[in-house]
Short mmCIF file of C-alpha atoms in Angstrom, two decimals:
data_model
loop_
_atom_site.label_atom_id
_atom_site.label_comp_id
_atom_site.label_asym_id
_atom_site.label_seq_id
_atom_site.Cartn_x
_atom_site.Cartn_y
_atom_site.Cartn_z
CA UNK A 1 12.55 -38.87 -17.71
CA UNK A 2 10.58 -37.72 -14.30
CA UNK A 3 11.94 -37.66 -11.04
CA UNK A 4 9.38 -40.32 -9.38
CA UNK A 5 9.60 -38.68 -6.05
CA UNK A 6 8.36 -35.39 -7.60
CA UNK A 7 5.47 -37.79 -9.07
CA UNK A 8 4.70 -38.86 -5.87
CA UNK A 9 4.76 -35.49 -4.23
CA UNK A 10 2.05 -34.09 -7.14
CA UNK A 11 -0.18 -37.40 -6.55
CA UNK A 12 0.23 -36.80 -2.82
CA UNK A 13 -0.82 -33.07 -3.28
CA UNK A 14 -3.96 -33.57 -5.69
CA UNK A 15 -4.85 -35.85 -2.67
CA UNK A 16 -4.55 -32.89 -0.62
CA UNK A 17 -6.96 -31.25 -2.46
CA UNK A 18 -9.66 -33.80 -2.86
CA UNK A 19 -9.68 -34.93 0.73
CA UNK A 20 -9.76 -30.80 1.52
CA UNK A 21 -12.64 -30.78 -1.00
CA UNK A 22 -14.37 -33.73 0.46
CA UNK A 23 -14.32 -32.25 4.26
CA UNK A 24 -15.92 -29.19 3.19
CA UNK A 25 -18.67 -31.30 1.31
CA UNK A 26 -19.06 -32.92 4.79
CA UNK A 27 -18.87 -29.31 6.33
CA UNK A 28 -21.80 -28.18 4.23
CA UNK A 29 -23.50 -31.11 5.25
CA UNK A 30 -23.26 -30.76 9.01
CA UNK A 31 -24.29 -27.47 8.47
CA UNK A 32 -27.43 -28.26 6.46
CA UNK A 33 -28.56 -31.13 9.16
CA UNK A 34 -27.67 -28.90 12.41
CA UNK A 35 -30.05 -25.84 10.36
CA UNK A 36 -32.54 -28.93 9.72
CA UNK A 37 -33.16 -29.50 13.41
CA UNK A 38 -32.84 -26.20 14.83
CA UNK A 39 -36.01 -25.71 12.57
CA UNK A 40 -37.71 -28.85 13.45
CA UNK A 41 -37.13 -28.07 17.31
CA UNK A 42 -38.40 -24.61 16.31
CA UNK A 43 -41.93 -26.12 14.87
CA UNK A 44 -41.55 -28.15 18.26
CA UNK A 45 -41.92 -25.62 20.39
CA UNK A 46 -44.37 -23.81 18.17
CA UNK A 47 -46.81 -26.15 17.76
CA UNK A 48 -50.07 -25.65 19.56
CA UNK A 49 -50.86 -28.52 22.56
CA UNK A 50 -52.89 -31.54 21.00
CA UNK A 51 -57.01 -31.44 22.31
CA UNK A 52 -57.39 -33.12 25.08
CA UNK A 53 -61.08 -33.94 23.37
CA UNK A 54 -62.25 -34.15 19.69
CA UNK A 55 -65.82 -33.98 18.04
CA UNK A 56 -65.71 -36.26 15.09
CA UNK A 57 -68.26 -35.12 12.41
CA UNK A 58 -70.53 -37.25 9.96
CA UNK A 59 -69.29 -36.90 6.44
CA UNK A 60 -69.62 -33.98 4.63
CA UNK A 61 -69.31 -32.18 7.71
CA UNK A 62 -72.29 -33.68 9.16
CA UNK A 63 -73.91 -34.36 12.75
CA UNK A 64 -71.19 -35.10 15.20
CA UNK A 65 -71.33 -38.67 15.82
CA UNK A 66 -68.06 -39.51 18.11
CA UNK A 67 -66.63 -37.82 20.86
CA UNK A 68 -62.89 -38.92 21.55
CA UNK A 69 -60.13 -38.71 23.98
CA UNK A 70 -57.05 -36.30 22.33
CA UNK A 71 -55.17 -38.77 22.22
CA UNK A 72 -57.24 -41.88 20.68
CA UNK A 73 -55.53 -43.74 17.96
CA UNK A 74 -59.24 -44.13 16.32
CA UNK A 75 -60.12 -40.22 15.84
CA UNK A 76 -61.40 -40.04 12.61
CA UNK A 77 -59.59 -37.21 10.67
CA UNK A 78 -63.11 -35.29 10.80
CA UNK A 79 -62.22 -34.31 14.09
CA UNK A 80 -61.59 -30.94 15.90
CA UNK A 81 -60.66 -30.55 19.65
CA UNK A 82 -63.51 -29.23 21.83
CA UNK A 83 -63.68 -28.12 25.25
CA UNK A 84 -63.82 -30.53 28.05
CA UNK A 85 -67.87 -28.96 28.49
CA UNK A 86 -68.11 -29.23 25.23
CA UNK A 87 -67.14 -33.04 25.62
CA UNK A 88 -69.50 -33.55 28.65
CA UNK A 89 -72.36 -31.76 26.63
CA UNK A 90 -72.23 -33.54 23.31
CA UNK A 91 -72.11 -36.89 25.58
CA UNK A 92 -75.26 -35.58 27.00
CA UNK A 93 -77.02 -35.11 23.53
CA UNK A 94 -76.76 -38.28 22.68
CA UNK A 95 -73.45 -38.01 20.72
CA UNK A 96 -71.61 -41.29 20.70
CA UNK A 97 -68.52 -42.40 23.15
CA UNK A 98 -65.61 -44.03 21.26
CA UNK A 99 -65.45 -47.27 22.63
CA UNK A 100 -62.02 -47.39 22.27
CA UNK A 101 -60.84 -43.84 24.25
CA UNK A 102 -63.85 -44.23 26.27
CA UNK A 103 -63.96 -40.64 27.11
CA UNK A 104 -67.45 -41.22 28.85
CA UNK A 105 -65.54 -42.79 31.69
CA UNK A 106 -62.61 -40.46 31.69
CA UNK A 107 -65.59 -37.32 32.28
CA UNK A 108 -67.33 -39.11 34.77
CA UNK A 109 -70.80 -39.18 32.41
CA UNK A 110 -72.38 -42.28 32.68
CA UNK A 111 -74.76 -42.46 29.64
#
């Protein structure tokens, strides 16, 4: 018959080794998020500032017909940030003022 204590001691060491198995899975897993953000900060820093103005175009690349703030929740995803003269000059031309952004009022041109 076994000696129950040396039983125990082999259940307690294949414990041992799952638990050690287990904190290296958890390791590799720290490891994996900590590379994950270091990237994402990364693509942070990297990224080009937003416009502070967009041309929205017509469809299929049409005549422009809004000019937005860079940071207007309604930009159409036809847009492309332009130059604040740009902005003031389309305004001019007759191009359209969101009339949520209002970016009309934020260049001073009163149409």
């Amino acid at each position: 018959m076994n000696d129950p204590r040396a039983d125990r001691l082999t259940q307690l060491h294949f414990l041992a080794r799952v638990q050690e198995a287990d904190l290296d899975r958890t390791r590799r897993w720290i490891a994996a998020e900590e590379q994950r953000l270091q990237e994402q900060q990364r693509g942070e820093h990297a990224r080009p500032p937003a416009p502070d103005w967009l041309l929205e175009q017509g469809l299929n690349g049409g005549h422009p017909v809004y000019v937005h703030r860079g940071d207007c929740h309604m930009k159409g995803k036809r847009s492309r940030g332009i130059s604040e003269d740009q902005a003031r000059r389309a305004l001019a031309d007759r191009v359209d003022a969101c009339t949520h952004c209002r970016p009309d009022t934020a260049l001073g041109v009163l149409g």
